[in-house]
Coordinates of C-alpha atoms in Angstrom, one line a residue:
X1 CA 169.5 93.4 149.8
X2 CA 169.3 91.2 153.0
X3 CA 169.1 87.7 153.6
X4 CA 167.3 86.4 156.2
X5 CA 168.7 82.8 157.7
X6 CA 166.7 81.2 160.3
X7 CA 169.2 78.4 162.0
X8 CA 172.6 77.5 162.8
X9 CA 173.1 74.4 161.6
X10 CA 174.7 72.7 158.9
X11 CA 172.0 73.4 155.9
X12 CA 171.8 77.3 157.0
X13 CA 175.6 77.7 157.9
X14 CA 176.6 76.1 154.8
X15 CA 174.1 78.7 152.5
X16 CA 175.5 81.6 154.4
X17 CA 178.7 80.6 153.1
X18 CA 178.2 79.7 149.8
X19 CA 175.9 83.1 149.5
X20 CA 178.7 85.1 150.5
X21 CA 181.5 83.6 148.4
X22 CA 179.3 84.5 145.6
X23 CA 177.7 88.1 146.4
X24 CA 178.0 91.1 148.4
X25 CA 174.0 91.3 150.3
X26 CA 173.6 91.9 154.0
X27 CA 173.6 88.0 155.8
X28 CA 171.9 88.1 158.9
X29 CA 171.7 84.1 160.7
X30 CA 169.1 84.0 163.5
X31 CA 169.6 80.7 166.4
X32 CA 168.2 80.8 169.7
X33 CA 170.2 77.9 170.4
X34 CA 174.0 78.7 170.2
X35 CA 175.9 81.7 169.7
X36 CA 178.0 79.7 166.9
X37 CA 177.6 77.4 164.4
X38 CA 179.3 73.7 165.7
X39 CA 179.4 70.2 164.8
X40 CA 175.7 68.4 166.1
X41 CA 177.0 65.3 165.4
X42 CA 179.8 65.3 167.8
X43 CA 177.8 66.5 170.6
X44 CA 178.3 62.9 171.8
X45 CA 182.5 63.0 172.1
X46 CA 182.0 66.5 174.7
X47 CA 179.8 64.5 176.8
X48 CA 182.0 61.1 176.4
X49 CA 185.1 63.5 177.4
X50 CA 186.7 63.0 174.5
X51 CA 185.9 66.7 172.9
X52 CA 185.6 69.7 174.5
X53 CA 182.4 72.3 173.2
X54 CA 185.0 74.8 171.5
X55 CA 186.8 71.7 169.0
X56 CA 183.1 71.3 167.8
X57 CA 183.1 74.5 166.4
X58 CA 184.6 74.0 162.7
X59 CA 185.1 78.4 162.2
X60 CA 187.3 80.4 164.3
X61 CA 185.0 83.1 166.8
X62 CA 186.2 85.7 164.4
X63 CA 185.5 83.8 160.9
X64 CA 182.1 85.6 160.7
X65 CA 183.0 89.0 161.4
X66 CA 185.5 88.8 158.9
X67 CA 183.1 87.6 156.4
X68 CA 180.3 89.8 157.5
X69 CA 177.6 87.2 158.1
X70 CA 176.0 89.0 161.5
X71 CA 175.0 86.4 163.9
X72 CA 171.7 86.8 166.2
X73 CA 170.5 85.0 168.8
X74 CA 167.1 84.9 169.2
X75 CA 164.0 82.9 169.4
X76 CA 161.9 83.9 166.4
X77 CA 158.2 84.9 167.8
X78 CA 156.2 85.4 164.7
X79 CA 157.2 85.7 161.1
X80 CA 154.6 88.0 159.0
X81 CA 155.2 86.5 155.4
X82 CA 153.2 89.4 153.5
X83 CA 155.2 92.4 155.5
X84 CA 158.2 90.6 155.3
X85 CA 159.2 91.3 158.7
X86 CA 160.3 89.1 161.6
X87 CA 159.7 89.5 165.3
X88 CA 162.3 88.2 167.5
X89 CA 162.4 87.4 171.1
X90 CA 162.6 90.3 173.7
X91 CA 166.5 88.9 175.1
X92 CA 168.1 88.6 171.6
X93 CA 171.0 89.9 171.0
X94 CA 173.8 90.0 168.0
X95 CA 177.0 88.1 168.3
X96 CA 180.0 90.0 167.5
X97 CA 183.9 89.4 167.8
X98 CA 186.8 92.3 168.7
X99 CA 190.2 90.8 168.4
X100 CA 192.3 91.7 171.2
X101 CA 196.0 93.6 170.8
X102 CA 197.5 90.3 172.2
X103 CA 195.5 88.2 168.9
X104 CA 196.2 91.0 166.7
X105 CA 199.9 90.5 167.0
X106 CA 200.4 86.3 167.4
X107 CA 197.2 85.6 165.6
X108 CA 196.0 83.5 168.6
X109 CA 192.3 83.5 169.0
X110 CA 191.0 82.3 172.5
X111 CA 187.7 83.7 173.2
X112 CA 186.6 87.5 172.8
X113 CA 182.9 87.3 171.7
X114 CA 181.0 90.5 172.4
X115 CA 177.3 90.4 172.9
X116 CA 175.1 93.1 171.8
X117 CA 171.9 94.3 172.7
X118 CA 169.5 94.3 169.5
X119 CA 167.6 97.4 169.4
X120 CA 164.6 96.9 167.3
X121 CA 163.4 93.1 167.8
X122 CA 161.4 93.4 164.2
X123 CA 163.6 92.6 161.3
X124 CA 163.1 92.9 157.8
X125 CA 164.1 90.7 154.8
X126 CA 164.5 91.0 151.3
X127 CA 164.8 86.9 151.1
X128 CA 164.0 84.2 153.7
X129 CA 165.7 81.2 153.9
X130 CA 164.1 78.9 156.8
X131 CA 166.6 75.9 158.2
X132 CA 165.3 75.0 161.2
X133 CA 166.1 71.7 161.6
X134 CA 164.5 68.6 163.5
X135 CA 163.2 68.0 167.4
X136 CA 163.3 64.4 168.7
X137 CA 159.7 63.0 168.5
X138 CA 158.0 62.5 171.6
X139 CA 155.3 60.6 172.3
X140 CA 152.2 60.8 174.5
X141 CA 153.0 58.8 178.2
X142 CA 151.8 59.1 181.3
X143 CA 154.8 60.2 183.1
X144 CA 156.8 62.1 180.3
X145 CA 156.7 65.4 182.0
X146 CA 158.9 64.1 184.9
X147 CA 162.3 65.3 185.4
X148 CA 164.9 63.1 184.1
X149 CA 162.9 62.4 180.9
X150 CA 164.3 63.9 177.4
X151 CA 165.5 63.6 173.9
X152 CA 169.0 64.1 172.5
X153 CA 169.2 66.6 169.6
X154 CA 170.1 70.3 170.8
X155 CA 173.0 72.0 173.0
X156 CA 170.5 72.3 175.5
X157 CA 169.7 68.4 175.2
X158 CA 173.6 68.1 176.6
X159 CA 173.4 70.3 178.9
X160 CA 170.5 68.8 180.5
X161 CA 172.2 65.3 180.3
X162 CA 174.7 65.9 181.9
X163 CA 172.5 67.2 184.7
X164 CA 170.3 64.7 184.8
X165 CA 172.8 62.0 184.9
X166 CA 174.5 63.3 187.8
X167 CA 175.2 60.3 190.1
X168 CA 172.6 57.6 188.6
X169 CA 173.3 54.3 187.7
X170 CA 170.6 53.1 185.4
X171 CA 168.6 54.7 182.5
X172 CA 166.4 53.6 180.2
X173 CA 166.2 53.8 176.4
X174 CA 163.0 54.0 174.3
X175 CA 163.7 53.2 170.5
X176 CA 166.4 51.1 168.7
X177 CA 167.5 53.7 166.0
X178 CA 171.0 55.9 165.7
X179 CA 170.2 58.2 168.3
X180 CA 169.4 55.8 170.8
X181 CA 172.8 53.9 170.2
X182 CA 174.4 57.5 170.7
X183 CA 173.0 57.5 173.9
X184 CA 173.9 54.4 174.9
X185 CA 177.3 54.3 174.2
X186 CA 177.2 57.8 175.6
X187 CA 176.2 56.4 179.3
X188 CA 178.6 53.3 178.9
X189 CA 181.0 55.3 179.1
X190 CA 180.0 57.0 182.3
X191 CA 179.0 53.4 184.1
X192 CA 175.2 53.6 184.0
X193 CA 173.6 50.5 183.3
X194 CA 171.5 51.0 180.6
X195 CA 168.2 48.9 178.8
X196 CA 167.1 49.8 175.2
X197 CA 163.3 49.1 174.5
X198 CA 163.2 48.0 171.0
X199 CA 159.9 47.4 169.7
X200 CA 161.3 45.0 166.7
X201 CA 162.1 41.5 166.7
X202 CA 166.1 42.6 166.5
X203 CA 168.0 45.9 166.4
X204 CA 166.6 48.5 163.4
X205 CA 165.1 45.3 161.7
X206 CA 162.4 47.8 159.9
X207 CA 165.8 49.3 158.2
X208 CA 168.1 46.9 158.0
X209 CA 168.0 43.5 156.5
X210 CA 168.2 40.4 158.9
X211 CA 171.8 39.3 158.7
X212 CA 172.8 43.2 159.6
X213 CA 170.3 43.7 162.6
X214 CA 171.6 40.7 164.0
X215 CA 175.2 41.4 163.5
X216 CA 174.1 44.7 165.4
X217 CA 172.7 43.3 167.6
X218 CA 174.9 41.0 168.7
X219 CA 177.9 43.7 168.6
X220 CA 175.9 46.0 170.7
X221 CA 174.6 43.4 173.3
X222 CA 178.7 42.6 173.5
X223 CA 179.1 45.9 175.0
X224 CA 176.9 45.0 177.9
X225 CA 174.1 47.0 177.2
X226 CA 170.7 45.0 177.6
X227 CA 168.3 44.8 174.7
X228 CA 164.7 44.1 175.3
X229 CA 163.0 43.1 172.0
X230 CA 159.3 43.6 170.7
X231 CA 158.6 45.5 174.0
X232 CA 157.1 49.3 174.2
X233 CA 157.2 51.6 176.9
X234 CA 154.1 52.0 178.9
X235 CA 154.6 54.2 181.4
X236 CA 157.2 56.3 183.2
X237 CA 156.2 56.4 186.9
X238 CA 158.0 58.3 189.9
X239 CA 157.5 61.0 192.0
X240 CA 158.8 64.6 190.8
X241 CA 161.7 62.4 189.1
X242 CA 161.7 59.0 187.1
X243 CA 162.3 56.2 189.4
X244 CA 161.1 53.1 187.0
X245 CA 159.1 52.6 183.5
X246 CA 156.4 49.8 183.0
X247 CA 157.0 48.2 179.2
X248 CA 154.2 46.4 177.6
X249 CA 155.6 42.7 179.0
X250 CA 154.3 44.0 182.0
X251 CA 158.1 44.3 183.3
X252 CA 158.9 47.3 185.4
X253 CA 162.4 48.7 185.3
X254 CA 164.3 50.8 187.9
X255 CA 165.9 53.5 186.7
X256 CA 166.9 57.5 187.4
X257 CA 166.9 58.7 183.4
X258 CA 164.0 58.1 180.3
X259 CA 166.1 58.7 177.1
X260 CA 163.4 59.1 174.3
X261 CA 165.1 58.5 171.0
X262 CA 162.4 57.5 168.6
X263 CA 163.0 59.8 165.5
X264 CA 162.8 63.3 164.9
X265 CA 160.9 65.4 163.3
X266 CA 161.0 69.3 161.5
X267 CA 160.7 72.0 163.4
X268 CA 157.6 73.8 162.2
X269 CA 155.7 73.9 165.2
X270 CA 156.5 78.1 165.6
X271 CA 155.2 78.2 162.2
X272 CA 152.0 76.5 162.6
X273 CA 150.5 79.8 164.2
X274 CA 151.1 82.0 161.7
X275 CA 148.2 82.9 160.1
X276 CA 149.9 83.4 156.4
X277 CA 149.8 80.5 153.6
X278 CA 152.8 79.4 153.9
X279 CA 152.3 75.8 152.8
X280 CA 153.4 73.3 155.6
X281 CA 152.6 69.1 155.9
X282 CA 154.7 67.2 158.0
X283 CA 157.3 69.6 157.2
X284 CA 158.0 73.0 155.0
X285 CA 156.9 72.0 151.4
X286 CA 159.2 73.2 148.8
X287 CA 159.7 72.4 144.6
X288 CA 163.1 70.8 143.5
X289 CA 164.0 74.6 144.1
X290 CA 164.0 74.5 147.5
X291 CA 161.6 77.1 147.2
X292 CA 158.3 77.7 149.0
X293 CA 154.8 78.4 147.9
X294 CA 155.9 82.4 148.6
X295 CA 157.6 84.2 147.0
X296 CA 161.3 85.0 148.2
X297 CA 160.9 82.3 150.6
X298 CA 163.2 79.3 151.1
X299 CA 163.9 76.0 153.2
X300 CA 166.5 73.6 153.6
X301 CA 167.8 71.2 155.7
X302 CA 165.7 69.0 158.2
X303 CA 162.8 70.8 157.9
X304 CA 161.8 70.6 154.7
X305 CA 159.5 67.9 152.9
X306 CA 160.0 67.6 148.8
X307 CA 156.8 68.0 147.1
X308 CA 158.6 66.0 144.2
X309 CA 161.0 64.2 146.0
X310 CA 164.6 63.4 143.8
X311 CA 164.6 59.9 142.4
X312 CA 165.8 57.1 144.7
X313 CA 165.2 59.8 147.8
X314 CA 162.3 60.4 150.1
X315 CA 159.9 63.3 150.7
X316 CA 161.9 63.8 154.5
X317 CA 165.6 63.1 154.3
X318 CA 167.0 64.3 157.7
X319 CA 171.0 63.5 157.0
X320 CA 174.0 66.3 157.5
X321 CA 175.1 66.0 154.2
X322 CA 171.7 67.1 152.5
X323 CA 171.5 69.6 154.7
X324 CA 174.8 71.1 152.6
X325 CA 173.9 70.3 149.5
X326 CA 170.5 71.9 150.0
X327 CA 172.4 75.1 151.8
X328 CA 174.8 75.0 148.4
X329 CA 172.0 74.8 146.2
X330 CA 169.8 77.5 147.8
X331 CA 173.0 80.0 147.1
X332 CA 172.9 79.2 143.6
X333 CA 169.5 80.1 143.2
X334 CA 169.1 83.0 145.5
X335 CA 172.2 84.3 143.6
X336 CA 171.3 84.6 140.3
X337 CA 171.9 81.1 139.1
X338 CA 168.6 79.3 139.7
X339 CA 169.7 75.4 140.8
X340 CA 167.7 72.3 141.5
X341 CA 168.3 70.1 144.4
X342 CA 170.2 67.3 143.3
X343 CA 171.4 64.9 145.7
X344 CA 172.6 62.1 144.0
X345 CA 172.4 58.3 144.7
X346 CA 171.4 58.0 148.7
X347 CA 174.4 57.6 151.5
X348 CA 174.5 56.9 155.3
X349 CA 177.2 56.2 157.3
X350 CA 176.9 55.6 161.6
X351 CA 178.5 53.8 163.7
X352 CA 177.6 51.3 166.7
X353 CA 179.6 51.9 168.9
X354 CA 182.7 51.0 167.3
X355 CA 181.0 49.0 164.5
X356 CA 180.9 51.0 161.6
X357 CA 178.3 51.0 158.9
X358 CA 177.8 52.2 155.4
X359 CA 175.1 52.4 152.9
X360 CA 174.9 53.6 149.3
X361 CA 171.4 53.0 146.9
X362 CA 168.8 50.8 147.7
X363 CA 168.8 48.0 150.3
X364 CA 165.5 47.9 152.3
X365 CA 165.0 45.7 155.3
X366 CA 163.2 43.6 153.0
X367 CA 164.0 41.9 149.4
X368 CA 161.8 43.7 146.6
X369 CA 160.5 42.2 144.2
X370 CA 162.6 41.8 141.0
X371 CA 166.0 42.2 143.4
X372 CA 168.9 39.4 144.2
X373 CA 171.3 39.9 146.8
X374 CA 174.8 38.7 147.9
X375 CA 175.7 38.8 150.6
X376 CA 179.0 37.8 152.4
X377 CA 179.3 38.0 156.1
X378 CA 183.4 37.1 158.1
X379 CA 183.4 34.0 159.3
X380 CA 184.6 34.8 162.1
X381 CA 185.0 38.7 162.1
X382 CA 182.2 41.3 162.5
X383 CA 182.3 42.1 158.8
X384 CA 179.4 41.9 156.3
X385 CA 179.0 43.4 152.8
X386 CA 175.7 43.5 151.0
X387 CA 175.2 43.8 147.5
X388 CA 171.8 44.1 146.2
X389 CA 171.6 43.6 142.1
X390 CA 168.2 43.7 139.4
X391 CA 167.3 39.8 138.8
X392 CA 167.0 40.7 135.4
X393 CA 169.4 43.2 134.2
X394 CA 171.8 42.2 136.8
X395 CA 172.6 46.2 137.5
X396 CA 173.8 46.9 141.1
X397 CA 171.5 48.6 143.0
X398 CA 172.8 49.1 146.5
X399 CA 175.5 48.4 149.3
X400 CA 175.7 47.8 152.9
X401 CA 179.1 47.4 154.5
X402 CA 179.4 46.8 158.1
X403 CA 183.2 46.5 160.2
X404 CA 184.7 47.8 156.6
X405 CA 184.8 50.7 154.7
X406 CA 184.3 51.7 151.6
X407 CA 185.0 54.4 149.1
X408 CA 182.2 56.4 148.0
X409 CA 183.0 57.5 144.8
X410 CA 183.3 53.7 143.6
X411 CA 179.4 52.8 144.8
X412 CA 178.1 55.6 143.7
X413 CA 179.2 55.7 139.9
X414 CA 178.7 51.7 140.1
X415 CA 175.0 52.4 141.1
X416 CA 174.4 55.7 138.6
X417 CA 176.2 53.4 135.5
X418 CA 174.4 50.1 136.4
X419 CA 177.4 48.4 136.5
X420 CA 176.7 44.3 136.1
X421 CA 176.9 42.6 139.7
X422 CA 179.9 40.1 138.3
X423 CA 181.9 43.0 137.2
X424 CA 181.3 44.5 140.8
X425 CA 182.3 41.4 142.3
X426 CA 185.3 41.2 140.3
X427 CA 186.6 44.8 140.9
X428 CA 185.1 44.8 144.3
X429 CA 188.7 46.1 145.9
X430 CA 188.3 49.3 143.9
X431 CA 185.9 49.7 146.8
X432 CA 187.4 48.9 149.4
X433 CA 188.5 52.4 151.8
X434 CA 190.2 50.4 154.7
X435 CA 193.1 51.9 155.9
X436 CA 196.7 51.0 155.6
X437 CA 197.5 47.8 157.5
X438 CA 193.5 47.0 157.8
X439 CA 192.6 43.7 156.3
X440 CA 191.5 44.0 152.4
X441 CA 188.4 42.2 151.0
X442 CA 187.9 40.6 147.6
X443 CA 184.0 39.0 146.7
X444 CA 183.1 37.0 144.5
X445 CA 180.3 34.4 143.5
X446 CA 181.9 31.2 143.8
X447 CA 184.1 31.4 146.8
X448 CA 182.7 34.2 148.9
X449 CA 184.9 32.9 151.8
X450 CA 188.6 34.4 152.5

């Protein structure tokens, strides 16, 4: 039997795995955008100089030889659901890796990948598992299609940073979300003044509640970079390249680089053409599953949209860490053990800049009904935690913790047992996740205040 895998990433990577811990079929793992699987989330630290591309790679070149998962890279030019075959692009080729005599004897691996020519560019599959993953979202302005205007998701995304930063000083930054702080922090560090266009009142204010955005805010307006509130990008005006934007305040700002970070969304758009039923919305429908409306047809990861979505979740979760449950689950089924997707109580974790954040459960930017809060914010330290309880019942609900960690486990099992919001507040330092010699919290009703 052969499984198809369309994508690299995290969610396809991780079923591959999981797949072949578990059976013996033919894995083939189709990417026209590396060679090897690698960590997107650290894209920023290569760029930053901190990482180079080869520490973002979490397997060893020769890890996927010696578990035979055969790697292709290719664009994928039509997919013909009721033949079960798949046309690939006319340059693909298979990634392979021949150990030298020198890494044969001291077990060093430095860098020996072979690339081979794929004969026949139609493949066959017994099962299809799609993981595709997310593009940035990019709007419709006059002026977008000039050079020095992109997004930040893919390799290629780097690459062409780090061209089209060469020797500017300012840049511009359209959306107030996690990608756009990436970005920002990512051009600090290079010296290029840089100006976020947030179209809320503070920073992620339709996600987070108002004592965190402006705790954000303030922490990233500290590291110089200039915040323009409740203004929207108009245009992007220049020649062949981007010399300035126009905002809706009727400002116009100089600048050599248009960073779009204003969401993302699945990758489907190769899909959209194929003449087949597969069933696609805003992304690849599938049942708790992860299967589609065919049969022997699968997607995971960033692409997908839940018909039924889990409780506490939503239809389009695009996170790294549902991305491998989804790939684990999708192994289970696909080997014999038929799985639903369960994710369990929602988690996020970023940082800003070197603010870090947390969330576990349910905390909206705004108080449902039938919900208290506490929330305790440093007097004088940029430290908040957020605890969000049923009025009634008095069952937690949800944390936020920003400038302090905490442990996972302890949220999650408060939330899934509905654990009373004073017996929280009493245990709160079972929580806490702070490392040794970091300052430890304690909460509680009456003095909230250390």
């Amino acid at each position: 039997m052969r499984i198809v895998i369309v994508g690299n990433g995290i969610a396809g990577i991780t079923a591959a795995r999981h797949i072949r811990k578990q059976s013996d079929v033919e894995i083939v793992v189709i990417s026209k955008e590396t060679d090897h699987f690698f960590s997107r989330t650290a894209l920023m630290y290569v760029y930053m100089g901190h990482q180079q591309y080869h520490h973002l790679k979490p397997y060893e070149d020769w890890f996927w030889d010696k578990n035979r998962i055969n790697l292709y890279r290719a664009t994928v030019e039509n997919i013909d659901f009721s033949q079960k075959t798949i046309t690939l692009s006319a340059d693909s080729y298979q990634v392979t890796y021949t150990p030298s005599l020198l890494e044969r004897l001291t077990k060093v691996a430095p860098k020996h990948t072979n690339k081979q020519a794929i004969t026949s560019k139609v493949l066959t599959y017994d099962k299809l598992i799609l993981a595709t993953g997310s593009v940035p979202r990019m709007g419709d302005w006059e002026g977008q299609s000039l050079s020095g205007v992109q997004g930040l998701y893919s390799y290629q995304d780097l690459e062409l940073l780090e061209k089209n930063t060469a020797g500017i000083s300012k840049a511009v930054i359209v959306g107030g979300g996690l990608i756009g702080v990436e970005l920002a922090e990512m051009l600090h560090t290079r010296h290029i003044e840089v100006t976020m266009l947030v179209r809320e009142k503070s920073y992620w204010s339709s996600v987070l509640p108002k004592e965190e955005s402006n705790l954000v805010t303030k922490h990233i307006q500290k590291r110089g970079i200039d915040l323009r509130f409740n203004t929207k990008l108009k245009a992007i005006r220049g020649q062949r390249c981007v010399e300035r934007v126009e905002t809706s305040q009727g400002e116009r700002i100089d600048c050599q680089l248009v960073g779009l970070a204003i969401g993302v969304v699945p990758n489907i758009s190769f899909l959209s053409s194929n003449t087949t039923a597969l069933y696609l919305n805003k992304g690849i429908v599938v049942n708790k599953y992860l299967e589609t409306n065919l049969s022997d047809v699968y997607a995971i990861g960033d692409c997908v949209e839940h018909q039924q979505p889990p409780e506490g979740r939503k239809s389009i979760e695009q996170i790294w860490y549902t991305g491998r449950i989804m790939g684990e689950t999708v192994a289970q089924t696909i080997c014999g053990n038929r799985t639903a997707y369960q994710p369990g109580v929602f988690f996020n974790s970023a940082k800003f800049f070197d603010l870090e954040y947390q969330t576990y459960g349910e905390v909206p930017a705004s108080l449902p009904e039938g919900v208290s809060t506490f929330c305790w914010q440093h007097p004088t330290k940029e430290v908040l935690i957020r605890i969000n309880y049923d009025s009634k019942s008095g069952a937690v609900l949800g944390f936020n913790a920003l400038g302090t960690r905490l442990r996972h486990a302890v949220c999650e099992g408060w939330i899934k047992e509905k654990r009373a919001i004073e017996e929280v507040l009493t245990n709160f330092q079972q929580a806490n996740f702070d490392p040794e010699f970091f300052e430890k919290y304690t909460l509680s009703h009456t003095s909230p205040s250390l």
